[in-house]
XYZ file of N, CA and C in Angstrom:
219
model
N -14.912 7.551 7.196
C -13.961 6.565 7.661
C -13.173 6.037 6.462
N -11.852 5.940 6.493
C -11.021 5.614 5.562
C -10.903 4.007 5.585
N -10.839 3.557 4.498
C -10.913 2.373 4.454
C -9.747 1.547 2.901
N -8.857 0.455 3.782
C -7.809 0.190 2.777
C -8.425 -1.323 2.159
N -7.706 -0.801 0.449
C -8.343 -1.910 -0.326
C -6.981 -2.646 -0.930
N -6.641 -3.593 -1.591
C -5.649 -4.420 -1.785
C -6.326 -5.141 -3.151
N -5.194 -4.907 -3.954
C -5.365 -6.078 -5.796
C -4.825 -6.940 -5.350
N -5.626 -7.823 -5.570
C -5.542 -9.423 -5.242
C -4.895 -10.070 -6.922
N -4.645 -8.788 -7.586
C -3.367 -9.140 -8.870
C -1.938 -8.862 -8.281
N -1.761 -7.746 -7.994
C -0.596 -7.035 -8.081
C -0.782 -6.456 -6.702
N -0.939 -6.662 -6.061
C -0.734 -6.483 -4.391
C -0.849 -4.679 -3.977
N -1.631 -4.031 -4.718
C -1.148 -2.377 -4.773
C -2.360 -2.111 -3.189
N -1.925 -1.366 -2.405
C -2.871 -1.007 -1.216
C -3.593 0.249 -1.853
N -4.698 0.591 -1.720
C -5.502 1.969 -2.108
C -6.214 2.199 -0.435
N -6.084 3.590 -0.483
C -6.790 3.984 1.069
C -8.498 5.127 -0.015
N -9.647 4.359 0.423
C -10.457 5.338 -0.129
C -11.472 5.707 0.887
N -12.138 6.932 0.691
C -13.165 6.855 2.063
C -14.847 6.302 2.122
N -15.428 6.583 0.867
C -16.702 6.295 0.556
C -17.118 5.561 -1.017
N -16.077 5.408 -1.444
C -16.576 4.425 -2.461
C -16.497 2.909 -2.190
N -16.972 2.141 -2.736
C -16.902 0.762 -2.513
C -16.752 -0.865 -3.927
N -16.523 0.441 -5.228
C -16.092 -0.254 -6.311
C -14.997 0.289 -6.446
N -14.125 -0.305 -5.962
C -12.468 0.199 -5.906
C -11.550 -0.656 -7.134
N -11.132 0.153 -8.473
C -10.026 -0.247 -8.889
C -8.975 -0.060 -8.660
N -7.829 -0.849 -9.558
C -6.637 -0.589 -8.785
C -6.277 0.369 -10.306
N -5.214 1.162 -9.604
C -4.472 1.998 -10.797
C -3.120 1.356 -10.843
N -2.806 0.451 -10.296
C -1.544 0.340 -10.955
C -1.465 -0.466 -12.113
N -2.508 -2.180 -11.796
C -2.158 -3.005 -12.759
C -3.937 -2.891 -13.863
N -4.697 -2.089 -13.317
C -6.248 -1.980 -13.947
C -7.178 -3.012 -13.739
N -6.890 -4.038 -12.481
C -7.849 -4.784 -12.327
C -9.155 -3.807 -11.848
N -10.086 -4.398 -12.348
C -11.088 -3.749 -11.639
C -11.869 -3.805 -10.526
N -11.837 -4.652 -9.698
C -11.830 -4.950 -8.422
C -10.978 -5.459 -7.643
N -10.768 -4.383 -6.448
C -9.791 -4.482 -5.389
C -10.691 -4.895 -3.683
N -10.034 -5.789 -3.546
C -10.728 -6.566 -1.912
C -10.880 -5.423 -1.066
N -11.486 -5.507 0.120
C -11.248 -4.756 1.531
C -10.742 -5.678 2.206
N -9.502 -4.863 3.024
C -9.119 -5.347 3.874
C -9.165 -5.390 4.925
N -8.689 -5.591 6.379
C -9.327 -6.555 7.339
C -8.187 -4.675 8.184
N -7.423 -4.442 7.735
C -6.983 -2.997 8.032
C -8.011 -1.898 8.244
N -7.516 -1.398 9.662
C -7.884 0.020 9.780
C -7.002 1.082 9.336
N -7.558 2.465 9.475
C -6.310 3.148 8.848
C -5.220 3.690 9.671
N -5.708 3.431 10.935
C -4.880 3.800 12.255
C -3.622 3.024 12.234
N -4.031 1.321 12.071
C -2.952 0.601 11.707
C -1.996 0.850 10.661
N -2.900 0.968 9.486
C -2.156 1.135 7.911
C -1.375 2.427 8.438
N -1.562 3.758 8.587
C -0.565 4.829 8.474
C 0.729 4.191 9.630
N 0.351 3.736 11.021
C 1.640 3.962 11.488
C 2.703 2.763 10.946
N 2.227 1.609 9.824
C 3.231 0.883 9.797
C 3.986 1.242 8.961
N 5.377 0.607 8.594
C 6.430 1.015 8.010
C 6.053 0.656 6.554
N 6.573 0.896 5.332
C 6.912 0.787 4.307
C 7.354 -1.372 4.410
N 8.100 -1.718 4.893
C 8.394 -3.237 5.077
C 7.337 -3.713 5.751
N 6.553 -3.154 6.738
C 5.132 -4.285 7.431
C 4.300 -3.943 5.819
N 4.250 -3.012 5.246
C 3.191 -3.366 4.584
C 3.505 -4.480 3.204
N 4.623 -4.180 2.960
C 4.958 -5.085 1.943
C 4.878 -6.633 2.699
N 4.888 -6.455 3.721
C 4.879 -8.094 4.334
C 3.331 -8.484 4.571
N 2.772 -7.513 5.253
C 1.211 -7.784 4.640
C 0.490 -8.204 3.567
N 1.229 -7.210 2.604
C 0.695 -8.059 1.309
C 0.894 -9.370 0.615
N 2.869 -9.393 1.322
C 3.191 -10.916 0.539
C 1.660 -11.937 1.483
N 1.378 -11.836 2.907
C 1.167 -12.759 3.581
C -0.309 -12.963 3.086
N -1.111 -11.226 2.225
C -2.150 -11.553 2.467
C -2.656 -12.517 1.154
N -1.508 -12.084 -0.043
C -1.479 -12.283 -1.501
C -1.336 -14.120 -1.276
N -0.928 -14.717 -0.353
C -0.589 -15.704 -0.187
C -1.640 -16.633 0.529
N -2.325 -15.977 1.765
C -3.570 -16.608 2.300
C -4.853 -16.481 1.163
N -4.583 -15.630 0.534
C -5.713 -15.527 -0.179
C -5.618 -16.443 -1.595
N -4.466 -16.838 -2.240
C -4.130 -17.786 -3.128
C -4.780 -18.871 -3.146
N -4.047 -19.194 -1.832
C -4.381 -20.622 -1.007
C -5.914 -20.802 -1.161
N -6.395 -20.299 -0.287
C -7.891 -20.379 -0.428
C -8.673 -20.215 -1.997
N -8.152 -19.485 -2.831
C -8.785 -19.272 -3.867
C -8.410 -20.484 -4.749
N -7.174 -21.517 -4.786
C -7.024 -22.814 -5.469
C -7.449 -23.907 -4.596
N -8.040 -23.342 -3.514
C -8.797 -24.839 -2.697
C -10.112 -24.715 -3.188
N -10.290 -23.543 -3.374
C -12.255 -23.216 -4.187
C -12.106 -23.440 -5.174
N -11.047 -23.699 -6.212
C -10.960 -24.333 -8.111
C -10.886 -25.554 -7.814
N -10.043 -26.329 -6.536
C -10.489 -28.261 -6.787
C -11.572 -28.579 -6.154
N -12.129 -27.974 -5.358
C -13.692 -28.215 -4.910
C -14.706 -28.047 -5.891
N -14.647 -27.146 -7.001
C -15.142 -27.074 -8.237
C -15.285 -27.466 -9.269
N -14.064 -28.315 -9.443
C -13.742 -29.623 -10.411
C -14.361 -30.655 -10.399
């Protein structure tokens, strides 16, 4: 089963099937999230849903990640 991963740096999508320490090659973070995508979804969308996916997901996931740094303070 193919499964899509996303840099929560640089927004790059990776489709892999059986690994589960996924880097990214574009910017070299070394861990890339799983995403909430199947691959049925991921292939038929366009080139623009996915870039909008990422702005939306790069953005929910921000959010949440600077509400977990003032809860930490």
């Amino acid at each position: 089963m193919l499964k899509i991963y996303i840099c929560p740096e640089c927004g790059w999508l990776r489709t892999v099937s059986r690994r589960k320490d996924v880097e990214c090659h574009r910017c070299g973070n070394a861990v890339m999230e799983l995403t909430k995508l199947d691959y049925e979804t991921y292939a038929g969308m366009s080139e623009q849903e996915r870039t909008d996916y990422v702005q939306s997901w790069r953005y929910i996931h921000a959010k949440n990640h600077s509400q977990k740094s003032k809860m930490d303070d």
